[in-house]
Tab-separated table of C-alpha atoms in Angstrom:
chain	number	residue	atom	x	y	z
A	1	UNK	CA	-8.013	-24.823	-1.019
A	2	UNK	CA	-11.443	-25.498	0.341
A	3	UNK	CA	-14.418	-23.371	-0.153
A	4	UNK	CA	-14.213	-20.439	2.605
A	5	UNK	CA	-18.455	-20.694	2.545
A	6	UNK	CA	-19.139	-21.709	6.264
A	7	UNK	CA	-15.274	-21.914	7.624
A	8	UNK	CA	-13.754	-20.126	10.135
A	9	UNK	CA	-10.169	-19.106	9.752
A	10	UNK	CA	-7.381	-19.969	12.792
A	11	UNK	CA	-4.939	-17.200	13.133
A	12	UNK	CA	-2.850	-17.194	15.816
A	13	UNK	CA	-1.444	-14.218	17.761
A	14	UNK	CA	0.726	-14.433	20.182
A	15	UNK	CA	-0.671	-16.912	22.700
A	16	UNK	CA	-4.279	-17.197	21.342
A	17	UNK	CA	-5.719	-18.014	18.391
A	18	UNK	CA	-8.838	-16.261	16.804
A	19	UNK	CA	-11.581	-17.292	15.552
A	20	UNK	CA	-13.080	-15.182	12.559
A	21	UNK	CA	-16.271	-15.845	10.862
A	22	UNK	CA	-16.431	-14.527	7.253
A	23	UNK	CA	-19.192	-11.873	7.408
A	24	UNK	CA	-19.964	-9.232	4.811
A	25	UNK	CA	-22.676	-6.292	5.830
A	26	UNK	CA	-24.445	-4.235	2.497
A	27	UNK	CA	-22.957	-1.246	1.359
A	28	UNK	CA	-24.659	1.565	-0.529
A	29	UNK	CA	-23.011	0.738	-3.866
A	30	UNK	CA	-23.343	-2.897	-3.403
A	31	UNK	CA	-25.349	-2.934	-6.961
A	32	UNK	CA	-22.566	-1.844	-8.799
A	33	UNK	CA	-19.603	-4.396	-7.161
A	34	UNK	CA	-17.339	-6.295	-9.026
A	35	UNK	CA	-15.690	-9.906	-8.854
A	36	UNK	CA	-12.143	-9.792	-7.180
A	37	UNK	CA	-9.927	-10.245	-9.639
A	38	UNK	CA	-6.382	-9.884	-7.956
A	39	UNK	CA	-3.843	-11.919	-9.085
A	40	UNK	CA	-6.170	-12.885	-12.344
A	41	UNK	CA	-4.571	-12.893	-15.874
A	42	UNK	CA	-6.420	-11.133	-18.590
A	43	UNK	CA	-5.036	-11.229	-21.985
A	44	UNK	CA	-3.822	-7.902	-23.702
A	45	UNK	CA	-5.475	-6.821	-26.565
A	46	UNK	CA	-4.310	-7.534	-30.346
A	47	UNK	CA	-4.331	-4.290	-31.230
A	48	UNK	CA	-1.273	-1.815	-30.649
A	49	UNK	CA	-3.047	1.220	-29.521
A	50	UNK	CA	-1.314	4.705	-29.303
A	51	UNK	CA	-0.677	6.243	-25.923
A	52	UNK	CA	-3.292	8.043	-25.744
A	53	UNK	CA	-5.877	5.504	-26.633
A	54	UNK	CA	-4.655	3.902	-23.095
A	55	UNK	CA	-7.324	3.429	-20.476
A	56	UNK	CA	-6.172	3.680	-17.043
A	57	UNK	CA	-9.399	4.450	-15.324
A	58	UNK	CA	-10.329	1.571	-12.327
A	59	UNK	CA	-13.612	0.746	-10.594
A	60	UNK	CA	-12.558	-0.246	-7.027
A	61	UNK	CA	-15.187	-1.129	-4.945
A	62	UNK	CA	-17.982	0.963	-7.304
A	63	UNK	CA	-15.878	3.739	-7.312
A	64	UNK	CA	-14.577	4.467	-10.900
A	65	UNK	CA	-11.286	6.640	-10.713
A	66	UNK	CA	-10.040	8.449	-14.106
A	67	UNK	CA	-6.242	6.174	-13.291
A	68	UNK	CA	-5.041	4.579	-10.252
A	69	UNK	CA	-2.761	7.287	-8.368
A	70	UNK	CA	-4.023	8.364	-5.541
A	71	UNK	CA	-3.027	10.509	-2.254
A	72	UNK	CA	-1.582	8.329	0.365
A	73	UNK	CA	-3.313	9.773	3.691
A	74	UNK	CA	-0.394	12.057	5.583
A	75	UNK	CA	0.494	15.828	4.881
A	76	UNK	CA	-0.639	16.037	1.109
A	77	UNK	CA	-4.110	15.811	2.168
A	78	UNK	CA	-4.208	18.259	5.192
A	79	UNK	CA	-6.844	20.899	4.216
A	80	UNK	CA	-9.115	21.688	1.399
A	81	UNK	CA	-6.646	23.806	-0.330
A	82	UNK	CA	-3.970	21.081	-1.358
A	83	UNK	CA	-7.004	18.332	-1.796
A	84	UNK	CA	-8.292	20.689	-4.460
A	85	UNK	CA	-4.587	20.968	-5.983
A	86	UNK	CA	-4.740	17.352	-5.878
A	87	UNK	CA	-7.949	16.408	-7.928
A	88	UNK	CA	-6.875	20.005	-10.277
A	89	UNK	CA	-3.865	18.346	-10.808
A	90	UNK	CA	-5.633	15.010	-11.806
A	91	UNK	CA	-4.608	12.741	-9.125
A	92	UNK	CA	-7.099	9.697	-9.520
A	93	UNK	CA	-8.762	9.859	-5.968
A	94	UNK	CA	-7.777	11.540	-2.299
A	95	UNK	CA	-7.281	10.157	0.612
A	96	UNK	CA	-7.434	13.116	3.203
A	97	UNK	CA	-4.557	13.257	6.931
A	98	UNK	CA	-6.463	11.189	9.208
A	99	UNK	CA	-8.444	11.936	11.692
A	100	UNK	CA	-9.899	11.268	15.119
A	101	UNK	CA	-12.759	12.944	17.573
A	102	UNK	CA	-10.488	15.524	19.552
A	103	UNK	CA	-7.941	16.575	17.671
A	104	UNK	CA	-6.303	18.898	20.888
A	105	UNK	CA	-4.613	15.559	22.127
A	106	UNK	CA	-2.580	16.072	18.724
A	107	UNK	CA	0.449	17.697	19.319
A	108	UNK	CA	3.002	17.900	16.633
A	109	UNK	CA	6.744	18.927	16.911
A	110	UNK	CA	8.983	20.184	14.790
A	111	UNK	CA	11.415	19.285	13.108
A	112	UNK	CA	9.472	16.147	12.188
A	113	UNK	CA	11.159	14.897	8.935
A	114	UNK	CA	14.697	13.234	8.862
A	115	UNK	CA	16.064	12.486	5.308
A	116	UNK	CA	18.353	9.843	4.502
A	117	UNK	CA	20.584	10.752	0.810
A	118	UNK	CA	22.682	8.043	-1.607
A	119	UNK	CA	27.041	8.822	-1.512
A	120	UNK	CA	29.194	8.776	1.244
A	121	UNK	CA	27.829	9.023	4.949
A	122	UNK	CA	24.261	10.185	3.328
A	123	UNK	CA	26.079	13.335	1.670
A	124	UNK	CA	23.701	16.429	1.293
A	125	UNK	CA	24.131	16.339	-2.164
A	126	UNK	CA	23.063	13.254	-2.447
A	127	UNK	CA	19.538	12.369	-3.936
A	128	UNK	CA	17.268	11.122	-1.044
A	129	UNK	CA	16.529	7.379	-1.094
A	130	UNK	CA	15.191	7.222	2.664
A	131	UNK	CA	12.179	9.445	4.414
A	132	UNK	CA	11.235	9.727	7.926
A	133	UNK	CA	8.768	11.246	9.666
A	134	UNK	CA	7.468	11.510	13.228
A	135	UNK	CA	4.147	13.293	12.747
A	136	UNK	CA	1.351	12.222	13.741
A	137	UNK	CA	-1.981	12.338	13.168
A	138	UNK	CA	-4.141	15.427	11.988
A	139	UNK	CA	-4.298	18.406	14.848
A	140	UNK	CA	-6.565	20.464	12.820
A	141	UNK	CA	-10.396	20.117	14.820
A	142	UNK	CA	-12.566	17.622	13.081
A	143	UNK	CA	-15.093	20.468	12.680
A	144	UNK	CA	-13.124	22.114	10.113
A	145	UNK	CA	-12.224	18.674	8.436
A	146	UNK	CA	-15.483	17.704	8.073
A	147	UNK	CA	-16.203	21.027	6.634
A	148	UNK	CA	-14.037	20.628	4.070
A	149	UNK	CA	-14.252	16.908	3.146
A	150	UNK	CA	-17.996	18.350	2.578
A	151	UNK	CA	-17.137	21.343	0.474
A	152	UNK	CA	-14.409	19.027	-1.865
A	153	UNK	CA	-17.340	16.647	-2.566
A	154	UNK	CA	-19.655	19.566	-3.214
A	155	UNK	CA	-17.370	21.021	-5.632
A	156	UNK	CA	-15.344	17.768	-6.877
A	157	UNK	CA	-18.946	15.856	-6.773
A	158	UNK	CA	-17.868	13.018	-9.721
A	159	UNK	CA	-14.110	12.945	-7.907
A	160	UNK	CA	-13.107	10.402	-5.342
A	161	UNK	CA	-12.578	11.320	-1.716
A	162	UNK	CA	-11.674	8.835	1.254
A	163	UNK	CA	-11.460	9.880	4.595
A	164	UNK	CA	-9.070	8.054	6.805
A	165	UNK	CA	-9.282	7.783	10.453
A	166	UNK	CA	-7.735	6.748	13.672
A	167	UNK	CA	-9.970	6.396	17.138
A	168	UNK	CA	-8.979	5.100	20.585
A	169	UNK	CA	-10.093	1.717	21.655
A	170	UNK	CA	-13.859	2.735	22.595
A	171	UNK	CA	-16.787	1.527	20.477
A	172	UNK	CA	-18.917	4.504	20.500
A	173	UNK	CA	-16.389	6.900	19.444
A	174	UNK	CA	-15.531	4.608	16.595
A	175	UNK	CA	-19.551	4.763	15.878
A	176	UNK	CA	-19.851	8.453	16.129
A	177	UNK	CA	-16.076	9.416	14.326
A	178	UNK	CA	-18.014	7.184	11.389
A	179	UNK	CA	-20.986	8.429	11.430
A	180	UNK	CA	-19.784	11.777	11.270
A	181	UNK	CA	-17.057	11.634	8.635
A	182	UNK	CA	-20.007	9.860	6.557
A	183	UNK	CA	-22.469	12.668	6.752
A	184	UNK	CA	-19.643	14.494	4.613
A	185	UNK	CA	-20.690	12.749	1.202
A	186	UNK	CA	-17.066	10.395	1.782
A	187	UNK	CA	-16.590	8.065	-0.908
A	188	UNK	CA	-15.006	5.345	1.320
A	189	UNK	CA	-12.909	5.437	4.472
A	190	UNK	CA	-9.621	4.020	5.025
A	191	UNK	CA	-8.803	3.070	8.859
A	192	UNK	CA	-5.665	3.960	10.106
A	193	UNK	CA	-4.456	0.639	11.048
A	194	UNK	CA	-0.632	1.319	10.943
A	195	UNK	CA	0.944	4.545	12.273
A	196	UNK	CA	4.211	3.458	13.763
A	197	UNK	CA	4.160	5.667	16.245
A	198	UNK	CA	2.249	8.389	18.296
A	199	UNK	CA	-0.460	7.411	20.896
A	200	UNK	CA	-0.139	3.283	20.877
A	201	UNK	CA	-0.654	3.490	24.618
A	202	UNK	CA	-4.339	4.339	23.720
A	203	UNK	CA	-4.804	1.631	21.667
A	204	UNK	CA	-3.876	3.300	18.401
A	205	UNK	CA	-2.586	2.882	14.744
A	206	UNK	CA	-0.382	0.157	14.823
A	207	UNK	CA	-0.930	-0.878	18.060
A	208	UNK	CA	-4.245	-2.543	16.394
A	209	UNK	CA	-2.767	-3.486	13.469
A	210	UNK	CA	-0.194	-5.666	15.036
A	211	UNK	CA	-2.715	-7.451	17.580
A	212	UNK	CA	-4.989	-9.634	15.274
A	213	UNK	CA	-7.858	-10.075	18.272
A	214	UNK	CA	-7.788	-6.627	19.126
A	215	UNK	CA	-8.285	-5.807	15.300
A	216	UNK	CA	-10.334	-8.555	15.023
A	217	UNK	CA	-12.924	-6.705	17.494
A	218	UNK	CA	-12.512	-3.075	15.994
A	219	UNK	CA	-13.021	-4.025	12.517
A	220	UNK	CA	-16.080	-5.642	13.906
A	221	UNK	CA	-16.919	-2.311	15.360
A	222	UNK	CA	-16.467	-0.776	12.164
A	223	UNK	CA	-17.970	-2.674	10.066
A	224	UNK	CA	-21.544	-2.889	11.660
A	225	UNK	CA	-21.344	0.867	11.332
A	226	UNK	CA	-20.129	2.340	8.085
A	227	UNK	CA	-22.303	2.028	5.200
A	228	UNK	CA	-19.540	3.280	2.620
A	229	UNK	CA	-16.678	0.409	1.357
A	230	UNK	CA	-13.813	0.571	4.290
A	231	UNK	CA	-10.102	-0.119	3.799
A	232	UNK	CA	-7.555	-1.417	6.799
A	233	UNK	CA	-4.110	0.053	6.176
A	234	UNK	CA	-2.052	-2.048	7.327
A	235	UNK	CA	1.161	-1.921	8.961
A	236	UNK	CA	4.397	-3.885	7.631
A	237	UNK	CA	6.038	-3.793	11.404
A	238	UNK	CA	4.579	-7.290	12.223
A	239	UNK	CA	6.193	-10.474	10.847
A	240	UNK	CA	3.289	-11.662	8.370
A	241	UNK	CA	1.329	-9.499	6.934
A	242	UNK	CA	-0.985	-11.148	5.667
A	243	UNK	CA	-2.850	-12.594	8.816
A	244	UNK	CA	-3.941	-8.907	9.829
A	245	UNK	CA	-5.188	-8.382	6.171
A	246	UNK	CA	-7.194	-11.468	6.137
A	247	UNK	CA	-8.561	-10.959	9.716
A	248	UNK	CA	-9.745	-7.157	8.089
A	249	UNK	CA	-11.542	-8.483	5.098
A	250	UNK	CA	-12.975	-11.468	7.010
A	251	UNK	CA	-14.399	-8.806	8.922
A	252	UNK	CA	-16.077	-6.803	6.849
A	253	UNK	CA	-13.412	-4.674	5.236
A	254	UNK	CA	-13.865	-4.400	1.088
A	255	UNK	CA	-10.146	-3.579	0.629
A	256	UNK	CA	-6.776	-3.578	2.029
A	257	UNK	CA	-4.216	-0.996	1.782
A	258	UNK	CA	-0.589	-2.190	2.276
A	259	UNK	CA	2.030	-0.859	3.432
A	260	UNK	CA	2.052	2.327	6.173
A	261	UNK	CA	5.683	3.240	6.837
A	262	UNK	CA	8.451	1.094	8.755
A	263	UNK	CA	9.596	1.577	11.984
A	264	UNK	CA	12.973	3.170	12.037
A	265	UNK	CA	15.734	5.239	13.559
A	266	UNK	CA	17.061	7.685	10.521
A	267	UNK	CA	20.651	7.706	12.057
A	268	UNK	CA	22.866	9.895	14.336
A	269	UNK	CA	24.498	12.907	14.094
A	270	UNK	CA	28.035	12.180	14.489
A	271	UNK	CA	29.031	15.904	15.605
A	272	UNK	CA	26.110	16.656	18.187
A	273	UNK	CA	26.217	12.238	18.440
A	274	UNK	CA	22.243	13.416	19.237
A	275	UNK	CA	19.644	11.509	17.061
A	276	UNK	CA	17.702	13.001	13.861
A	277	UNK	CA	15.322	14.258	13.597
A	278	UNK	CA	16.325	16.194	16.853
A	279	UNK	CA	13.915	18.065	18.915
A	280	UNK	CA	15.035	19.999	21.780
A	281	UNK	CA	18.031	17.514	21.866
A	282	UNK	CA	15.886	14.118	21.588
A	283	UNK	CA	14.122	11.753	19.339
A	284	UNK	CA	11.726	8.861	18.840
A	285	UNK	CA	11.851	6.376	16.464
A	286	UNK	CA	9.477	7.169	13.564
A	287	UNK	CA	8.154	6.058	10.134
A	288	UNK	CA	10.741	5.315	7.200
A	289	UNK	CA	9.647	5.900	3.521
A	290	UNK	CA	10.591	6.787	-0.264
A	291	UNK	CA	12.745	4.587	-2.491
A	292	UNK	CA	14.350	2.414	0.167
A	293	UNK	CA	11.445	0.708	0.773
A	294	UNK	CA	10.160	0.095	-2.177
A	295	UNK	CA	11.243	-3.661	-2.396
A	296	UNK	CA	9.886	-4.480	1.259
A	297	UNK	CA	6.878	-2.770	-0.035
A	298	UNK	CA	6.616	-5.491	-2.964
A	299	UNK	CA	6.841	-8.207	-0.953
A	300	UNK	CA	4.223	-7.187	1.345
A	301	UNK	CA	1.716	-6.430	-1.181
A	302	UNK	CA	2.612	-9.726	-3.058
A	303	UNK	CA	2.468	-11.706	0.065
A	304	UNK	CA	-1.406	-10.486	0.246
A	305	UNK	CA	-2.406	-10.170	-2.889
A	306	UNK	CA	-1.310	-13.749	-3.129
A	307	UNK	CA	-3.939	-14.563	0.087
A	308	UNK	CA	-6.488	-12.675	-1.431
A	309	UNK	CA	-6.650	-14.487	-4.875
A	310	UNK	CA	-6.245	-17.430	-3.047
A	311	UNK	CA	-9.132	-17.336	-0.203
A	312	UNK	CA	-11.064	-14.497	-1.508
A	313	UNK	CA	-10.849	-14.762	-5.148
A	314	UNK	CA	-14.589	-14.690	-5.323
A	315	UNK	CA	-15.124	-11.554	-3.148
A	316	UNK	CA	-15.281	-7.384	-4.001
A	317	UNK	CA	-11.939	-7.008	-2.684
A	318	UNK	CA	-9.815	-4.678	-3.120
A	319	UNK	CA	-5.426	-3.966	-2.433
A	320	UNK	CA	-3.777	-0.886	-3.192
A	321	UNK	CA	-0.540	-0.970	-2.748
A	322	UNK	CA	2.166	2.150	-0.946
A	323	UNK	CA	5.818	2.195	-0.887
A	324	UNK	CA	8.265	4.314	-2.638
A	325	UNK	CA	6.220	5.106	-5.753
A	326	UNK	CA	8.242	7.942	-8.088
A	327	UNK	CA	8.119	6.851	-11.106
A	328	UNK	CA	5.499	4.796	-13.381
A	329	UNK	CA	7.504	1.772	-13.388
A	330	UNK	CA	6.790	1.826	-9.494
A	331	UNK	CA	3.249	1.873	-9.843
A	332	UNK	CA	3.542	-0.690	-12.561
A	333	UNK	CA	5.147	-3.521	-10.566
A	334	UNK	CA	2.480	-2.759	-7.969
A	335	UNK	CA	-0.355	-3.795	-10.191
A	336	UNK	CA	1.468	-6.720	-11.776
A	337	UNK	CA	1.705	-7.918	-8.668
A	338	UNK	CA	-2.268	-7.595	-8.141
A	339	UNK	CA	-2.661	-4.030	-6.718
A	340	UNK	CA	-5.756	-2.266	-7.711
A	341	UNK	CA	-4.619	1.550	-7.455
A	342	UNK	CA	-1.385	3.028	-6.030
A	343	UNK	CA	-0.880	5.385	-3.072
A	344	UNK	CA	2.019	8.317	-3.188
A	345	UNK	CA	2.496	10.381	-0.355
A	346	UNK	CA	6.436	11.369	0.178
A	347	UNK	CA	6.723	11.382	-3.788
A	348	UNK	CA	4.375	14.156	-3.691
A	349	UNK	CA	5.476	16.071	-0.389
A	350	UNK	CA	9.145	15.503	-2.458
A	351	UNK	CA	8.217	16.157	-6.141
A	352	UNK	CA	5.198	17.974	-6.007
A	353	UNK	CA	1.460	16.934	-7.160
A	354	UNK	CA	2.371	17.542	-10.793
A	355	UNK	CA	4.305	14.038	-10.667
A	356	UNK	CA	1.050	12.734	-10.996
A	357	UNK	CA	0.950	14.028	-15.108
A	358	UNK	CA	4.773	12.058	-14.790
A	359	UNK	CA	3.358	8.696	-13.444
A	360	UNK	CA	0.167	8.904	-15.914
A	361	UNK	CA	2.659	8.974	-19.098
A	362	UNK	CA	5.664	6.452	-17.883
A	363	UNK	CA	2.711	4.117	-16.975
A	364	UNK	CA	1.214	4.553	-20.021
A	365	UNK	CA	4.393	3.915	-21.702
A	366	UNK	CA	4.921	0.387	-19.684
A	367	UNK	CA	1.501	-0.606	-21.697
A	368	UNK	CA	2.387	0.532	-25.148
A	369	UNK	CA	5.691	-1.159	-24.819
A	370	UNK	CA	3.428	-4.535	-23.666
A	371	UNK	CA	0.459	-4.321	-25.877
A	372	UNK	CA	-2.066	-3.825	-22.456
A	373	UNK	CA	-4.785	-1.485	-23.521
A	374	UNK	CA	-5.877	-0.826	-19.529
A	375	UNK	CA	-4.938	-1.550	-15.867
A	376	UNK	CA	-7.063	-5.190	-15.719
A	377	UNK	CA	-5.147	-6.262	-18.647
A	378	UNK	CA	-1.766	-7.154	-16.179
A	379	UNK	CA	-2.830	-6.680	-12.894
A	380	UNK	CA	-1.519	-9.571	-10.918
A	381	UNK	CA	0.331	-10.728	-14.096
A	382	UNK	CA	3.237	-11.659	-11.946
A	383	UNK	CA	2.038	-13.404	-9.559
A	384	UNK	CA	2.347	-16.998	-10.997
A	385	UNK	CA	5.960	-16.248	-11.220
A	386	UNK	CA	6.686	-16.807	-7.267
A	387	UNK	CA	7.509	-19.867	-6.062
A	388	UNK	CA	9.275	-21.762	-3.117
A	389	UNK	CA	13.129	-22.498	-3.000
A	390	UNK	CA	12.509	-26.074	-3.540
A	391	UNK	CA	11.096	-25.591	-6.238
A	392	UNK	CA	13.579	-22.678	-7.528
A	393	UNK	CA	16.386	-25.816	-7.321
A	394	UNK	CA	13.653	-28.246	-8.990
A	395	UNK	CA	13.184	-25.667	-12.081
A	396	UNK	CA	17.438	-24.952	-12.143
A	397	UNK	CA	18.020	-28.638	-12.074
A	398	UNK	CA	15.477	-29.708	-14.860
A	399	UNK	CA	17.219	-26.134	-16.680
A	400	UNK	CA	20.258	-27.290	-16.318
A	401	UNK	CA	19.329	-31.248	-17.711
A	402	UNK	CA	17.859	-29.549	-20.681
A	403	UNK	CA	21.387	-27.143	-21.097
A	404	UNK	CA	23.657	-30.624	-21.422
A	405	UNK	CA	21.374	-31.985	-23.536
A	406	UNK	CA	22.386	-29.224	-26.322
A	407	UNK	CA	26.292	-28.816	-25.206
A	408	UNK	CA	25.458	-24.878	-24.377
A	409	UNK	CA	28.537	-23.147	-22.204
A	410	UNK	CA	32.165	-24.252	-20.771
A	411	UNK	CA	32.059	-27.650	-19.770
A	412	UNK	CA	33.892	-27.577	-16.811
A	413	UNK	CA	36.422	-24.853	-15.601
A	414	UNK	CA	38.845	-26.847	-17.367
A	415	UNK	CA	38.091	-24.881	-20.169
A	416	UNK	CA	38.235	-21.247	-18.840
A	417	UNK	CA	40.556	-19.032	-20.942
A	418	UNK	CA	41.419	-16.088	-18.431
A	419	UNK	CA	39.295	-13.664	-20.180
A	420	UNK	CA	36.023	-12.765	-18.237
A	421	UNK	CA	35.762	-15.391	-15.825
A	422	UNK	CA	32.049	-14.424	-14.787
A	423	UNK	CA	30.701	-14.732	-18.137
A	424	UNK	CA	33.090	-18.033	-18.730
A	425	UNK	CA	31.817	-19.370	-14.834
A	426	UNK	CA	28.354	-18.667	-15.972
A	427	UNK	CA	27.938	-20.375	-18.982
A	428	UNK	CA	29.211	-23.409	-17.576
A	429	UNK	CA	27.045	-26.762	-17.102
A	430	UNK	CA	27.546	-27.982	-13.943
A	431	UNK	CA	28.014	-31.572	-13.438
């Protein structure tokens, strides 16, 4: 691919298409950046190192984190108290609920959480595979936000803290939400790009994140603004992903956060036949998480990550990816496929902030059983192993040339005995 040094990128949405300069403003910490590296292979050390010799501190941006857990924005970051749990607990940096300029236009409702459970018509014995949630948005007033986001880095000073926020489509209040979260000591801010619901009618959440110009022109906003590294969460209710994602770093952004939840109806109750969760009777569609999206999660994050190495390989960017993460092994296939750190929010509002201890050991337990002494040592590892079809029938066909050639398997189902006919089927060489 050519050089993206004086290009401009075509991405079209809907009818248009959009023009996007690459530009890049200073940030504070700009001394202290780092190549991209996503999707790059470095080779694991010789040496098999013990558990605890394991590094999984990361540098994102110029912010070094202890490991690469971190708060996804949403309940678990709602006030100083369970911010401080987090960061006591060792979680590797926060991102706080976001938040906008007048918090009184926030009205929650309750109940706001629908949960979907594995057996038989979602018995409630069931372990939950599938989340929803129709909340919105942090009512608490900014002033007591800010407050605390300013107390947490006064008494957490070495800890990382990112705001997120979420502002109508108006220019100055973007400026002056920034401006103001900044003068908190903030680490970063990640932009709210993505809520599935709540407020779109005011240009909001997803409602940017799914209209390349518009988030072409609020990024811009943004980014002439902030002076600390910004991240676009982006929304996976849009059928590529990855044009919003480029259009955000091409604008400014120094990372990418991927994905917010997925639009979604949790079900019906088939005894009221009213929809959960059910408020007064009614409901709205609202954001599905947990296990069950895990995999759509993957291929999001792969789908960019794959972009990134590929048109900004040479740039301070950064991905971290959210979906599903309750276990090590989630956070691990994350970072093999070129994540820098990995967001949990319903894990913790499910498990509690201890799982953080949980997915520190089972991650470090992926390494030991690999040889990788620390998280740059397989991120993106997996990358090279995607391909097209075409080529999937190309690679089975050469396989299969190479299988004759040695006489492995049945050859033809001539020779099937009766017993196991999938094992017999699949060791056969087809003609």
């Amino acid at each position: 691919m050519a050089s993206l040094s004086g290009l401009t990128q075509q991405i079209s949405n809907r009818n248009s298409v959009v023009e996007l300069p690459m530009t890049h403003r200073p940030r504070l910490h700009n001394s202290i950046k780092k190549s991209c590296r996503v999707g790059f292979r470095v080779m694991a050390s010789e040496n098999n190192a013990s558990t605890s010799e394991l590094d999984l501190s990361v540098t994102v941006n110029g912010l070094k984190m202890p490991n690469p857990f971190v708060i996804g924005s949403g309940p678990p970051g709602t006030n100083l108290a369970v911010m401080r749990k987090a960061f006591d607990e060792g979680w590797g940096a926060v991102i706080a609920k976001t938040v906008s300029l007048d918090a009184a236009k926030v009205i929650n409702v309750t109940p706001r959480y629908a949960k979907l459970r594995a057996g038989a018509n979602g018995s409630t014995r069931g372990e939950i595979i599938g989340w929803e949630n129709i909340e919105l948005i942090s009512d608490r007033p900014l002033e007591i936000m800010l407050s605390e986001f300013k107390q947490l880095k006064k008494e957490y000073p070495d800890r990382i803290l990112i705001a997120s926020i979420m502002e109508e489509y108006d220019k100055a209040a973007w400026h002056e939400l920034i401006d103001r979260v900044e003068q908190t000591g903030v680490d970063a801010i990640e932009i709210n790009f993505s809520c599935p619901h709540g407020m779109p009618e005011r240009k909001m959440g997803a409602a940017v994140g799914q209209d390349c110009a518009l988030l072409e022109e609020v990024c811009g906003w943004i980014n002439e603004k902030a002076t600390v590294s910004v991240w676009a969460k982006m929304t996976p209710n849009i059928t590529d992903i990855t044009q919003p994602a480029r259009v955000a770093l091409r604008t400014g952004c120094e990372g990418v956060s991927a994905i917010n939840t997925i639009m979604s109806v949790m079900g019906i109750n088939l005894d009221t036949l009213r929809p959960e969760p059910c408020v007064e009777g009614y409901s709205t569609p609202g954001g599905y998480s947990s296990k069950a999206v895990h995999p759509i999660a993957l291929a999001k994050v792969m789908s960019i990550a794959q972009m990134m190495r590929s048109e900004f390989g040479d740039k301070d960017c950064s991905l971290s990816g959210i979906g599903g993460v309750e276990a090590g092994g989630d956070a691990a296939e994350f970072i093999l496929l070129g994540a820098d750190t990995v967001q949990v929010c319903t894990g913790v509002m499910m498990h509690g902030y201890g799982i953080v201890k949980k997915l520190c050991s089972e991650l470090k337990d992926f390494m030991k059983k690999h040889n990788f002494s620390s998280i740059d040592d397989f991120k993106g590892l997996s990358l090279e192993y995607f391909t097209t079809h075409t080529d999937l029938v190309k690679r089975q066909q050469e396989a299969i040339r190479q299988r004759k050639a040695i006489r492995k398997g049945l050859a033809s189902d001539k020779d099937w005995t009766g017993d196991g006919f999938v094992q017999e089927t699949e060791s056969m060489v087809s003609n």
